[in-house]
Short mmCIF file of C-alpha atoms in Angstrom, two decimals:
data_model
loop_
_atom_site.label_atom_id
_atom_site.label_comp_id
_atom_site.label_asym_id
_atom_site.label_seq_id
_atom_site.Cartn_x
_atom_site.Cartn_y
_atom_site.Cartn_z
CA MET A 1 72.27 113.47 55.24
CA GLU A 2 73.47 109.84 54.86
CA ALA A 3 76.59 110.55 56.95
CA ASN A 4 74.42 111.89 59.76
CA ARG A 5 72.19 108.83 59.56
CA ASP A 6 75.22 106.52 59.87
CA GLN A 7 76.26 108.35 63.04
CA VAL A 8 72.78 108.05 64.53
CA GLN A 9 72.81 104.31 63.87
CA GLU A 10 75.44 103.85 66.55
CA LEU A 11 72.29 103.73 68.67
CA ALA A 12 70.01 101.01 67.33
CA VAL A 13 67.07 102.27 69.42
CA SER A 14 66.40 105.64 71.01
CA LEU A 15 63.27 106.73 72.91
CA ARG A 16 63.09 110.19 74.45
CA GLY A 17 60.23 111.33 76.67
CA VAL A 18 57.84 108.77 75.17
CA VAL A 19 54.29 108.68 76.52
CA LYS A 20 51.45 106.31 75.65
CA ARG A 21 47.99 106.58 77.16
CA TYR A 22 44.96 104.34 76.87
CA GLY A 23 42.17 106.54 78.13
CA GLU A 24 43.02 107.38 81.75
CA ILE A 25 45.69 104.65 81.93
CA ILE A 26 49.27 105.76 81.30
CA ALA A 27 51.01 102.66 79.93
CA VAL A 28 54.32 104.41 79.17
CA ASP A 29 55.19 107.52 81.14
CA GLY A 30 58.00 109.71 79.82
CA LEU A 31 60.20 106.79 78.81
CA ASP A 32 63.88 107.44 77.99
CA LEU A 33 65.73 104.40 76.62
CA GLU A 34 68.77 103.87 74.40
CA VAL A 35 70.10 100.59 73.00
CA PRO A 36 73.61 100.72 71.50
CA ALA A 37 74.07 98.78 68.28
CA GLY A 38 75.40 95.24 68.69
CA THR A 39 74.25 94.77 72.29
CA CYS A 40 71.50 92.81 74.01
CA LEU A 41 69.27 94.83 76.32
CA GLY A 42 66.89 93.03 78.64
CA LEU A 43 63.76 95.03 79.49
CA LEU A 44 62.74 93.55 82.82
CA GLY A 45 59.48 94.15 84.62
CA PRO A 46 56.19 92.62 85.74
CA ASN A 47 53.10 92.31 83.59
CA GLY A 48 51.63 95.77 83.06
CA ALA A 49 54.96 97.59 83.39
CA GLY A 50 54.74 98.88 79.79
CA LYS A 51 57.16 96.49 78.08
CA SER A 52 54.86 95.20 75.35
CA THR A 53 53.47 98.68 74.68
CA THR A 54 57.05 99.88 74.20
CA MET A 55 57.69 97.07 71.70
CA ARG A 56 54.53 97.94 69.76
CA MET A 57 55.57 101.58 69.53
CA LEU A 58 58.97 100.64 68.13
CA THR A 59 57.24 98.79 65.28
CA ALA A 60 54.59 101.54 64.82
CA GLN A 61 51.79 99.10 65.68
CA THR A 62 50.94 101.69 68.33
CA CYS A 63 51.73 105.40 68.04
CA ALA A 64 53.15 107.36 70.95
CA ASP A 65 51.13 110.29 72.28
CA ALA A 66 54.30 112.25 73.02
CA GLY A 67 58.07 111.97 72.70
CA GLU A 68 60.50 110.91 69.97
CA ILE A 69 61.39 107.40 68.77
CA GLU A 70 64.24 106.43 66.44
CA VAL A 71 64.99 102.90 65.28
CA LEU A 72 68.18 102.29 63.27
CA GLY A 73 68.33 106.02 62.55
CA TYR A 74 64.75 106.27 61.26
CA GLN A 75 62.01 108.36 62.84
CA ILE A 76 59.05 106.30 64.07
CA PRO A 77 56.30 106.28 62.90
CA ARG A 78 57.14 108.56 59.94
CA GLU A 79 59.89 106.29 58.57
CA SER A 80 58.68 103.03 60.09
CA LYS A 81 58.63 101.22 56.72
CA HIS A 82 62.39 101.68 56.36
CA ALA A 83 63.03 100.61 59.95
CA ARG A 84 60.79 97.53 59.73
CA ALA A 85 62.72 96.29 56.71
CA LEU A 86 65.87 96.17 58.87
CA MET A 87 64.40 94.64 62.03
CA GLY A 88 63.05 91.25 62.99
CA VAL A 89 60.06 91.07 65.30
CA VAL A 90 59.21 88.04 67.43
CA PRO A 91 55.79 88.60 69.07
CA GLN A 92 54.69 87.20 72.40
CA GLN A 93 51.75 85.37 70.82
CA ASP A 94 52.31 82.42 68.48
CA ASN A 95 50.87 83.46 65.12
CA ILE A 96 52.54 80.82 62.95
CA ASP A 97 50.45 79.56 60.01
CA ILE A 98 49.83 75.98 61.12
CA GLU A 99 48.77 74.82 57.63
CA LEU A 100 52.18 75.60 56.17
CA THR A 101 55.43 73.72 56.71
CA ALA A 102 58.33 75.30 58.57
CA ARG A 103 60.05 76.02 55.26
CA GLN A 104 56.91 77.53 53.72
CA ASN A 105 56.34 79.81 56.73
CA LEU A 106 59.86 81.16 56.36
CA ALA A 107 59.59 81.46 52.57
CA VAL A 108 56.47 83.61 52.90
CA PHE A 109 58.25 86.03 55.22
CA ALA A 110 61.38 86.07 53.05
CA HIS A 111 59.12 87.22 50.20
CA LEU A 112 57.34 89.80 52.38
CA TYR A 113 60.67 91.22 53.51
CA ARG A 114 61.83 91.38 49.89
CA VAL A 115 64.76 89.03 50.16
CA PRO A 116 65.91 88.79 46.50
CA ALA A 117 64.36 85.78 44.75
CA GLY A 118 67.75 84.23 44.01
CA GLU A 119 68.73 84.42 47.70
CA ARG A 120 65.52 83.22 49.35
CA ARG A 121 66.23 79.52 49.51
CA ALA A 122 69.64 80.12 51.09
CA ALA A 123 68.08 82.60 53.55
CA VAL A 124 65.40 80.07 54.54
CA ASP A 125 67.98 77.29 54.90
CA GLN A 126 70.12 79.52 57.12
CA ALA A 127 67.17 80.45 59.34
CA LEU A 128 66.19 76.77 59.66
CA LYS A 129 69.76 75.89 60.62
CA LEU A 130 69.96 78.67 63.22
CA ALA A 131 66.69 77.48 64.77
CA GLN A 132 67.82 73.83 64.63
CA LEU A 133 64.82 72.93 62.48
CA THR A 134 66.56 71.68 59.33
CA ASP A 135 65.29 68.13 59.90
CA ARG A 136 61.74 69.47 60.34
CA ALA A 137 61.79 71.83 57.36
CA ASP A 138 58.97 70.02 55.55
CA THR A 139 56.85 69.33 58.64
CA LYS A 140 53.59 71.25 58.95
CA ALA A 141 53.69 73.73 61.82
CA GLU A 142 50.68 72.09 63.48
CA LYS A 143 52.81 68.94 63.94
CA LEU A 144 55.67 70.79 65.66
CA SER A 145 56.05 70.88 69.44
CA GLY A 146 55.55 74.13 71.32
CA GLY A 147 59.30 74.66 71.62
CA MET A 148 59.86 74.00 67.92
CA ARG A 149 57.11 76.45 66.98
CA ARG A 150 58.68 79.09 69.20
CA ARG A 151 62.05 78.49 67.50
CA LEU A 152 60.28 78.78 64.14
CA LEU A 153 58.75 82.06 65.29
CA ILE A 154 62.23 83.38 66.06
CA ALA A 155 63.62 82.01 62.76
CA ARG A 156 60.83 83.82 60.91
CA GLY A 157 62.00 87.08 62.43
CA LEU A 158 65.56 86.38 61.30
CA VAL A 159 65.04 85.16 57.74
CA HIS A 160 65.92 88.54 56.20
CA THR A 161 69.10 88.94 58.32
CA PRO A 162 67.90 91.92 60.37
CA ARG A 163 70.23 94.30 62.17
CA LEU A 164 67.85 94.58 65.13
CA VAL A 165 65.65 91.88 66.69
CA LEU A 166 62.76 92.67 69.05
CA LEU A 167 61.80 89.74 71.28
CA ASP A 168 58.62 90.25 73.30
CA GLU A 169 58.57 87.70 76.16
CA PRO A 170 60.29 85.11 73.91
CA THR A 171 60.02 82.13 76.29
CA VAL A 172 56.76 82.86 78.13
CA GLY A 173 54.80 79.72 78.96
CA LEU A 174 57.56 77.29 77.92
CA ASP A 175 59.01 74.53 80.07
CA PRO A 176 62.57 74.99 81.43
CA GLN A 177 64.24 72.67 78.89
CA VAL A 178 62.73 74.46 75.89
CA ARG A 179 63.57 77.80 77.49
CA GLN A 180 67.23 76.75 77.70
CA GLU A 181 67.20 75.86 73.99
CA LEU A 182 65.85 79.28 73.08
CA TRP A 183 68.40 80.98 75.31
CA ALA A 184 71.12 79.33 73.26
CA LEU A 185 69.50 80.66 70.08
CA ILE A 186 69.21 84.20 71.45
CA ASP A 187 72.79 84.07 72.72
CA ALA A 188 73.93 83.11 69.21
CA LEU A 189 72.29 86.27 67.85
CA ARG A 190 74.16 88.42 70.33
CA SER A 191 77.43 86.66 69.52
CA ASN A 192 76.90 87.42 65.82
CA GLY A 193 76.61 91.15 66.48
CA VAL A 194 72.85 91.48 66.07
CA THR A 195 71.26 94.10 68.33
CA VAL A 196 68.65 92.46 70.56
CA LEU A 197 65.95 94.17 72.61
CA MET A 198 64.22 91.55 74.72
CA SER A 199 61.33 92.17 77.09
CA THR A 200 60.95 89.57 79.81
CA HIS A 201 59.74 89.00 83.34
CA TYR A 202 62.01 86.00 83.87
CA ILE A 203 64.87 87.06 86.14
CA GLU A 204 67.28 84.35 85.02
CA GLU A 205 66.61 85.16 81.37
CA ALA A 206 67.77 88.74 81.85
CA GLU A 207 70.77 87.68 83.95
CA ARG A 208 71.91 85.06 81.44
CA LEU A 209 71.41 86.85 78.13
CA ALA A 210 71.53 90.61 78.53
CA ASP A 211 74.65 92.77 78.34
CA ASN A 212 72.57 95.45 80.00
CA VAL A 213 69.29 95.37 81.92
CA ALA A 214 66.70 98.15 82.17
CA ILE A 215 64.18 97.66 84.97
CA MET A 216 60.76 99.02 84.09
CA SER A 217 57.90 99.85 86.44
CA HIS A 218 54.70 101.83 85.79
CA GLY A 219 55.87 102.89 82.35
CA ARG A 220 59.29 104.19 83.40
CA ILE A 221 62.87 102.94 83.61
CA VAL A 222 63.75 102.92 87.31
CA ALA A 223 67.29 101.55 86.99
CA ARG A 224 69.71 100.40 84.32
CA GLY A 225 73.09 98.69 84.22
CA THR A 226 74.80 95.36 83.82
CA PRO A 227 73.27 92.62 86.00
CA ARG A 228 76.37 92.68 88.20
CA ASN A 229 76.34 96.47 88.58
CA LEU A 230 72.65 96.48 89.50
CA LEU A 231 73.25 93.84 92.14
CA ASP A 232 76.24 95.71 93.56
CA SER A 233 74.29 98.99 93.66
CA TYR A 234 71.01 97.80 95.15
CA ALA A 235 71.22 94.28 96.62
CA GLY A 236 74.83 93.37 97.31
CA LYS A 237 76.31 89.92 96.87
CA GLU A 238 74.49 87.91 99.51
CA ALA A 239 71.02 87.64 101.03
CA ILE A 240 69.99 85.79 104.18
CA GLU A 241 66.44 84.49 104.57
CA TYR A 242 64.81 84.36 107.99
CA TYR A 243 61.61 82.43 108.70
CA GLY A 244 59.14 82.81 111.54
CA PRO A 245 55.66 83.99 112.55
CA PRO A 246 54.47 87.40 111.27
CA GLU A 247 55.44 89.27 114.43
CA ARG A 248 58.98 87.86 114.24
CA LEU A 249 59.30 88.91 110.59
CA LEU A 250 58.22 92.45 111.51
CA GLU A 251 60.82 92.48 114.26
CA ILE A 252 63.54 91.37 111.81
CA GLU A 253 62.56 94.06 109.32
CA ALA A 254 62.79 96.71 112.05
CA ILE A 255 66.23 95.49 113.20
CA VAL A 256 67.77 95.49 109.72
CA ALA A 257 66.16 98.82 108.78
CA ALA A 258 67.77 100.38 111.86
CA ALA A 259 71.09 98.94 110.68
CA GLY A 260 70.62 100.55 107.26
CA LEU A 261 70.23 97.27 105.38
CA PRO A 262 67.54 96.67 102.72
CA SER A 263 65.13 93.75 103.09
CA ARG A 264 62.20 92.22 101.25
CA ARG A 265 59.48 89.69 101.94
CA THR A 266 59.90 86.39 100.07
CA GLY A 267 56.84 84.29 100.82
CA PRO A 268 56.92 83.24 104.49
CA ALA A 269 60.35 84.78 105.04
CA VAL A 270 62.23 88.07 105.15
CA SER A 271 65.32 88.31 102.94
CA VAL A 272 67.98 90.62 104.31
CA LEU A 273 70.04 92.03 101.44
CA ARG A 274 73.66 93.19 101.52
CA ALA A 275 74.13 90.50 104.14
CA GLU A 276 77.90 90.62 103.64
CA GLU A 277 77.76 94.10 105.25
CA MET A 278 75.75 92.98 108.27
CA PRO A 279 77.38 93.99 111.59
CA ILE A 280 78.16 91.11 113.93
CA SER A 281 75.86 92.60 116.59
CA VAL A 282 72.91 92.52 114.16
CA ALA A 283 73.72 88.96 113.06
CA GLU A 284 73.71 87.90 116.70
CA GLN A 285 70.29 89.52 117.24
CA LEU A 286 68.80 87.82 114.19
CA GLY A 287 70.27 84.38 114.75
CA PRO A 288 70.94 81.82 112.01
CA GLY A 289 69.30 82.12 108.57
CA ALA A 290 69.51 80.58 105.10
CA SER A 291 72.14 82.23 102.90
CA ARG A 292 71.67 82.65 99.13
CA PRO A 293 73.13 84.83 96.34
CA SER A 294 71.28 88.09 95.67
CA ASN A 295 69.41 88.28 92.37
CA LEU A 296 67.77 90.81 90.07
CA GLU A 297 64.38 90.20 91.62
CA ASP A 298 65.81 91.51 94.89
CA VAL A 299 66.90 94.62 92.99
CA PHE A 300 63.47 95.02 91.42
CA VAL A 301 61.64 94.74 94.75
CA VAL A 302 64.00 97.19 96.46
CA LEU A 303 63.45 99.74 93.67
CA THR A 304 59.73 99.37 93.10
CA GLY A 305 58.15 97.46 95.95
CA GLU A 306 56.74 95.05 93.35
CA THR A 307 57.45 91.40 92.61
CA VAL A 308 58.28 90.24 89.10
CA GLU A 309 55.66 87.62 88.21
#
């Protein structure tokens, strides 16, 4: 039995045919998803795609209506207690106890996760160091900046040295500088061999941090691969943006569609994707445009017709 469990653990997370309904709303619709141990998977999609519901099912906060879920070789929800002991969870909402210091917040969770009493102080010190909060260890959480509190939230999920970390929109609502700091922290986890499943709707976050990206829409995975592979498959290397009145944009869309090239609206412009494949005759028809690298948002729009926001 234990040998079989070790083999299963080569996959840190496995969801097969998972469905979750809220009344008539299908939040997750036959979801199949696997996360190999030691990798970082970015779950990319707009609000309402089913990302947070998926995270809640992995921690048994919400039970699936159909399908099978395994986390670190344990069946969820039947064996969720065992799985939770081996995973760290960083929620989207800040639920830090503001009356406690940074060190006290971590000590409470070290106790809850049954870190041996003789090892707790070292575990707390290590988590503070990883989150770059050692010099604020004895500062009450209410006195910490938003970025520091978010780092403390992540440190809290790491204090028991988990094998799997679930990050639900880890940098939502933070300014770019703080977001960069947290990216460095998340990247350190990946470098240390921790499995990371991170839901996000920030394109750059997925591109920068994830070994693999799964694009989610309406409760399903619509594409998966490395950021580079997804770009090569669906958007190419280059996009060219063309501006003009609505009738001109419609004309451009018709021209590139006839040439077999994908396009998408980006505000007051049309972005023509796979521009490196554009025939000279089409380029002459369209005239000059503004060139830019393709990105994962281009991929998402091509696949789903939606914009990540």
